[in-house]
Backbone as a chain_set.jsonl record, in Angstrom:
{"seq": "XXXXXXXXXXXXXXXXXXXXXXXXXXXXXXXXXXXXXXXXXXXXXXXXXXXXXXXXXXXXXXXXXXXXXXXXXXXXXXXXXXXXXXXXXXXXXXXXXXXXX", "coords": {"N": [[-67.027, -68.679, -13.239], [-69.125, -67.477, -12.362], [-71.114, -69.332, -12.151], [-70.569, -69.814, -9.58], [-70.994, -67.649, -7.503], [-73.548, -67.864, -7.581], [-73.903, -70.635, -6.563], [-72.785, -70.401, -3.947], [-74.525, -68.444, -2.734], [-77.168, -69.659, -2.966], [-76.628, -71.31, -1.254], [-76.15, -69.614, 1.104], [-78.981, -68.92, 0.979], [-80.263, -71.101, 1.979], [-79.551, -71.998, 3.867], [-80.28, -69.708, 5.494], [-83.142, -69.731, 5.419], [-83.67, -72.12, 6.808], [-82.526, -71.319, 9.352], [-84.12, -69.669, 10.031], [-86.704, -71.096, 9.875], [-85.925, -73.354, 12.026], [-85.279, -71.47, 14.432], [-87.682, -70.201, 15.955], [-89.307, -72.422, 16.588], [-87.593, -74.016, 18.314], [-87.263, -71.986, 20.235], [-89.831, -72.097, 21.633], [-90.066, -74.025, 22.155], [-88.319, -74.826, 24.357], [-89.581, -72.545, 25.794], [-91.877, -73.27, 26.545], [-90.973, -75.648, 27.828], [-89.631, -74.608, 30.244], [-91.688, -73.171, 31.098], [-93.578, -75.472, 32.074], [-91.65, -76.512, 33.887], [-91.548, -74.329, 36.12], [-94.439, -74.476, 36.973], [-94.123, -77.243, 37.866], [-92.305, -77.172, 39.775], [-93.455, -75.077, 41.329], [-96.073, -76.313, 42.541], [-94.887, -78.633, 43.752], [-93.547, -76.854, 46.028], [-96.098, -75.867, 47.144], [-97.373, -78.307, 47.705], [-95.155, -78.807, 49.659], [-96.006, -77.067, 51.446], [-98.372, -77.893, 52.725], [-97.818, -80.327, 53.626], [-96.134, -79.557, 55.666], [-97.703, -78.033, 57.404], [-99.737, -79.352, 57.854], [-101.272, -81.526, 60.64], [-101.289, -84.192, 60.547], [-99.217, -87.448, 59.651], [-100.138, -88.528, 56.305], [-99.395, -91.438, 54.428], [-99.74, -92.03, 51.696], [-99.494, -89.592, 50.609], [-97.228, -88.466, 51.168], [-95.593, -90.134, 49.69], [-95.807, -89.527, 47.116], [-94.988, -86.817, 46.865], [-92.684, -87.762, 47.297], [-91.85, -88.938, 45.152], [-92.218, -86.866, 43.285], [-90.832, -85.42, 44.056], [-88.471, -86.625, 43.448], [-88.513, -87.153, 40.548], [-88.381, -84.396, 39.542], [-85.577, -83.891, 40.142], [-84.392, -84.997, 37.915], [-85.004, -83.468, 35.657], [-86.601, -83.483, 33.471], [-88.415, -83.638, 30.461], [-91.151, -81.689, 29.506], [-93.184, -82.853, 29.467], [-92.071, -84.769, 31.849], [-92.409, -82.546, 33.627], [-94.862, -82.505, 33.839], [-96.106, -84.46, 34.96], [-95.142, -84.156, 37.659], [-95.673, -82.66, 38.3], [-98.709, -83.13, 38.742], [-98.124, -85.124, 40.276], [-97.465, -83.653, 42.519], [-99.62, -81.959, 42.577], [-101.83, -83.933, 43.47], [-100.585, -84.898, 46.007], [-100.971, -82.804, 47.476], [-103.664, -82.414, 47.394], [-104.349, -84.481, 48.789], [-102.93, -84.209, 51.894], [-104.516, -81.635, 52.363], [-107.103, -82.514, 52.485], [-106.471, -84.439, 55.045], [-106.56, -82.64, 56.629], [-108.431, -81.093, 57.258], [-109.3, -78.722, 55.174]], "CA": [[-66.996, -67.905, -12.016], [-70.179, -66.793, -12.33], [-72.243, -70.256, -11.088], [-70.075, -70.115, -7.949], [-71.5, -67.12, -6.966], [-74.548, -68.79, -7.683], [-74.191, -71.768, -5.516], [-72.532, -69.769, -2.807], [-76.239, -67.495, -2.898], [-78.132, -70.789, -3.079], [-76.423, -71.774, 0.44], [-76.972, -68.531, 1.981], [-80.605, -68.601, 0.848], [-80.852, -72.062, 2.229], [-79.127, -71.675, 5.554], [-81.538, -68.349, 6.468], [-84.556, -70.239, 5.832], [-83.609, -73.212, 7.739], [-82.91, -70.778, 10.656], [-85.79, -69.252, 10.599], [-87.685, -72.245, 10.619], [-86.169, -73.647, 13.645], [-84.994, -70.809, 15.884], [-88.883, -69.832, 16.533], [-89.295, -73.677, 16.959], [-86.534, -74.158, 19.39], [-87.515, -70.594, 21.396], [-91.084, -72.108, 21.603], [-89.963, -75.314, 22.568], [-87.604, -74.238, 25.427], [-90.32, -71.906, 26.45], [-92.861, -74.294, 27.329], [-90.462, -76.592, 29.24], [-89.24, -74.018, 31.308], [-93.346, -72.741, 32.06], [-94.117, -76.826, 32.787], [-91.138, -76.746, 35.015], [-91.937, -73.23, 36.821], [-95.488, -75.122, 37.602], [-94.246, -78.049, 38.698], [-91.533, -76.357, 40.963], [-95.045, -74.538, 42.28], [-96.783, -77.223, 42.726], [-93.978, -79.193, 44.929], [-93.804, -75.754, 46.918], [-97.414, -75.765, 47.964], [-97.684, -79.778, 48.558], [-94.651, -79.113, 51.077], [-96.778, -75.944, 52.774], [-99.395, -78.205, 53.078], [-97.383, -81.267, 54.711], [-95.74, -78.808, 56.974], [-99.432, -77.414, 58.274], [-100.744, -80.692, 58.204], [-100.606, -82.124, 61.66], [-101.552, -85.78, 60.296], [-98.906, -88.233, 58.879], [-100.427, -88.952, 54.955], [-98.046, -91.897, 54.242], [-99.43, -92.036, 50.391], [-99.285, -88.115, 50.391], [-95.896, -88.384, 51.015], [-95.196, -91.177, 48.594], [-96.623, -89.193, 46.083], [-94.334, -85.516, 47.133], [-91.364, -88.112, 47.001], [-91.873, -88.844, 43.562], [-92.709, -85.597, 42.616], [-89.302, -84.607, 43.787], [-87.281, -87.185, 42.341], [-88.355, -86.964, 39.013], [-87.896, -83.28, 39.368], [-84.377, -83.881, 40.405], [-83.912, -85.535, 36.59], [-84.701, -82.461, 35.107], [-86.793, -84.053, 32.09], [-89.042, -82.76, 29.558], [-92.333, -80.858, 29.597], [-94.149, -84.49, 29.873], [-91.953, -85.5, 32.991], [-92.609, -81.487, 34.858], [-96.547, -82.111, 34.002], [-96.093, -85.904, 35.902], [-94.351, -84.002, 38.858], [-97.163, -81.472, 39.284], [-100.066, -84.145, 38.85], [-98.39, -85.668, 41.849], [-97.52, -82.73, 43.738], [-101.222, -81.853, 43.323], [-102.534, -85.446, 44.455], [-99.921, -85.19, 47.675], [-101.478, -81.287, 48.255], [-104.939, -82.65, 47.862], [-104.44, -85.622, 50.133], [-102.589, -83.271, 52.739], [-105.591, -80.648, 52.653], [-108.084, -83.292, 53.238], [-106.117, -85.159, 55.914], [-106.117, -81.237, 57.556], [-109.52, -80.756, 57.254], [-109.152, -77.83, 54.252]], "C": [[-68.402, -67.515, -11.563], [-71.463, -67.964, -11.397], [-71.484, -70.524, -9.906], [-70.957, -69.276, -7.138], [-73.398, -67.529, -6.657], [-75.002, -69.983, -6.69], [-73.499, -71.496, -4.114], [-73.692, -69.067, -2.306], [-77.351, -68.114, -2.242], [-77.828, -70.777, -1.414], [-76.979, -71.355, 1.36], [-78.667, -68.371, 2.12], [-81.011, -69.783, 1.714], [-80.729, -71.999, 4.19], [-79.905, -70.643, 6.21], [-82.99, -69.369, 6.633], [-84.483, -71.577, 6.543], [-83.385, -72.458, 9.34], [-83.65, -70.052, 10.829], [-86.712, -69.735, 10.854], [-87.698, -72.669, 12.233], [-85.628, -72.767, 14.854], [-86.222, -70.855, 16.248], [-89.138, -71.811, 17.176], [-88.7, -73.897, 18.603], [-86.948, -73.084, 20.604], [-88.838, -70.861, 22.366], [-91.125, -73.199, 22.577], [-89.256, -75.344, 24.115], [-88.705, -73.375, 26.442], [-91.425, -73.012, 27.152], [-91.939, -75.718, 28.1], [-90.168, -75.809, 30.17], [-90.719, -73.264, 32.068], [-93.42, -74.243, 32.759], [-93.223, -77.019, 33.969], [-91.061, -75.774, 35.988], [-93.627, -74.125, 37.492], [-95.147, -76.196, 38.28], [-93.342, -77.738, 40.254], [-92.858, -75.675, 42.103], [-95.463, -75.271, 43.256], [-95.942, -78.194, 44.211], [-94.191, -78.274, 46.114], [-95.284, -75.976, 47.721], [-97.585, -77.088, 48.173], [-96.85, -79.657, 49.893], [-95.441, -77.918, 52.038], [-97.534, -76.86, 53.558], [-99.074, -79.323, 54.236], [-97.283, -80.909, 56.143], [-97.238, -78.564, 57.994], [-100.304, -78.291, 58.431], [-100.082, -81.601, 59.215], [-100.629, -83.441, 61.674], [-100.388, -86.528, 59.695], [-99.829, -88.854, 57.692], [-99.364, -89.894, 54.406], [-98.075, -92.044, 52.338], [-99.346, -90.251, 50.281], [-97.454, -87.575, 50.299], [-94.556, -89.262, 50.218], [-94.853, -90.496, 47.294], [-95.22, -87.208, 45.877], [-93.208, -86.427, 46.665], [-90.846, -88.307, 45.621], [-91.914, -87.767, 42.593], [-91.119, -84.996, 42.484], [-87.887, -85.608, 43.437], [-87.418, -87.383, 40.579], [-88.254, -85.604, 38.675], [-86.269, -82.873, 39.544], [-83.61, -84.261, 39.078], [-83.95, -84.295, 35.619], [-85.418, -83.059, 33.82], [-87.193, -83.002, 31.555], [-89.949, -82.023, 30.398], [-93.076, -81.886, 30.237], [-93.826, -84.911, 31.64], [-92.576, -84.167, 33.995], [-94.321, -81.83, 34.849], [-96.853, -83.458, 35.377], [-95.769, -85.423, 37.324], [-95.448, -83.6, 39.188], [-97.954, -81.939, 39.263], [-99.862, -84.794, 40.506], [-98.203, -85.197, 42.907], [-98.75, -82.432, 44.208], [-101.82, -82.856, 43.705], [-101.747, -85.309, 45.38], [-100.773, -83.596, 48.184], [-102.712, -81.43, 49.078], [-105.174, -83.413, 48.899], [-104.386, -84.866, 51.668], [-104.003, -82.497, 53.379], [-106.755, -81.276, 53.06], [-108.06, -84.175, 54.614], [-106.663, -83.999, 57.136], [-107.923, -81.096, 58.109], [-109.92, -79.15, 56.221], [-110.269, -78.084, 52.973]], "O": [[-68.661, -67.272, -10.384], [-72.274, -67.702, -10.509], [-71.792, -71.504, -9.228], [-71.631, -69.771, -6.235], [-74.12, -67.407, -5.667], [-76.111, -70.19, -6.198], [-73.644, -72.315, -3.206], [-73.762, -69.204, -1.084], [-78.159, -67.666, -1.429], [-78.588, -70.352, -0.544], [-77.775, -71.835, 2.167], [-79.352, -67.888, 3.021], [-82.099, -69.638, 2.273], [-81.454, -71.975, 5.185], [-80.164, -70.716, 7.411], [-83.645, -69.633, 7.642], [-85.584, -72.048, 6.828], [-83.941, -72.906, 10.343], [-83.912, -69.701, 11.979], [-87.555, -69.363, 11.67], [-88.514, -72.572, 13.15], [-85.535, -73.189, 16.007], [-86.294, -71.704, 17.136], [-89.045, -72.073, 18.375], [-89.29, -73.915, 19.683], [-86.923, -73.421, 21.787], [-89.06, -70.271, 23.423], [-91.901, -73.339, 23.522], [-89.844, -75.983, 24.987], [-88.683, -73.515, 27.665], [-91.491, -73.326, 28.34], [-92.445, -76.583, 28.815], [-90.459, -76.3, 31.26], [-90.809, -72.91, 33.244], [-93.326, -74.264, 33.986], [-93.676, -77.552, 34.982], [-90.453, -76.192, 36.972], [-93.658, -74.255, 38.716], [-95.729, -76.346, 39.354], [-93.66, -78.005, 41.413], [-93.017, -75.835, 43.313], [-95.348, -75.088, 44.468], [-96.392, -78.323, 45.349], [-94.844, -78.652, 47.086], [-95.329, -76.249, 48.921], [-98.188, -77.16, 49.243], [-97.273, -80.078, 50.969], [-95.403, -77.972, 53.267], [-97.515, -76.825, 54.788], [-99.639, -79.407, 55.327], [-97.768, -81.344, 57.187], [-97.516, -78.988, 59.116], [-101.4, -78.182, 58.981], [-99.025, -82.222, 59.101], [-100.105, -84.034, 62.617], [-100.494, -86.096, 58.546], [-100.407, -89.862, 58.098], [-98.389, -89.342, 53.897], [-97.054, -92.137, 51.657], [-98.814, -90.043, 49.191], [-96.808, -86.736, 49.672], [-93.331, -89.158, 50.156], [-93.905, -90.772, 46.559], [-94.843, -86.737, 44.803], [-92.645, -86.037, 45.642], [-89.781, -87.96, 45.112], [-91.688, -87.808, 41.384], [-90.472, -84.468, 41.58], [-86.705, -85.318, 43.249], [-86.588, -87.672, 39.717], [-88.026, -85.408, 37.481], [-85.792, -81.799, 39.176], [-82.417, -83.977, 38.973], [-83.011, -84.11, 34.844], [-84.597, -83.133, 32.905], [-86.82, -81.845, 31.754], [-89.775, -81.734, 31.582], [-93.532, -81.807, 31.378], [-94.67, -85.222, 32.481], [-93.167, -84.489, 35.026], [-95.007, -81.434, 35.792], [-97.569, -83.372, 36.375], [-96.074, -86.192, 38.236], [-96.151, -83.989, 40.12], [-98.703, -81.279, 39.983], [-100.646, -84.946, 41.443], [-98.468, -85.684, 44.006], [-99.169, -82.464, 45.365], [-102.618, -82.546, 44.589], [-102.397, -85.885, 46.251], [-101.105, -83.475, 49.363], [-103.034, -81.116, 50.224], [-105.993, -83.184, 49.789], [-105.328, -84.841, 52.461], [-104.462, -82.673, 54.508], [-107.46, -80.739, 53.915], [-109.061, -84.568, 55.213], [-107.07, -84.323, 58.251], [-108.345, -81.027, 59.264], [-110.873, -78.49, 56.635], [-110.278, -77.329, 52.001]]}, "num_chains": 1, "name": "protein.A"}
């Protein structure tokens, strides 16, 4: 009776330190996709200010926004929100230079 309690103990001991490993993991991990996708959400935002206020047609500026918002429509990782906002900011920059900004 006695090594049950034993290997019932063992479990418990094993199962805490496995969630303690990966909750902080997981909390950490979640956290930084949901910052990369708060920036790239940004980032889209201010490329379309800029379209709007830009009285020029940019046809790669708007190549570049379209992409931005269909791979934001997938909802990926951290990797795909950093790809969105690289090209939201290349359609902003284009925009702001077309403007004269």
């Amino acid at each position: 009776m006695h090594w049950l309690i034993w290997i019932a103990g063992t479990i418990v001991l094993v199962a805490a330190g496995v969630g303690a490993t990966l909750l902080p993991q997981r909390r950490a991990r979640a956290l930084r996709r949901r910052t990369a996708w708060s920036t790239a959400r940004t980032e889209i935002a201010r490329a379309t200010v800029s379209r709007d206020a830009t009285p020029v047609r940019v046809e790669e500026a708007e190549r570049l926004l379209a992409r931005a918002e269909l791979i934001a429509a997938d909802r990926g990782g951290p990797d795909a929100a950093a790809t969105t906002a690289e090209y939201a900011r290349r359609a902003d920059r284009l925009w702001r230079e077309a403007s004269g900004d």
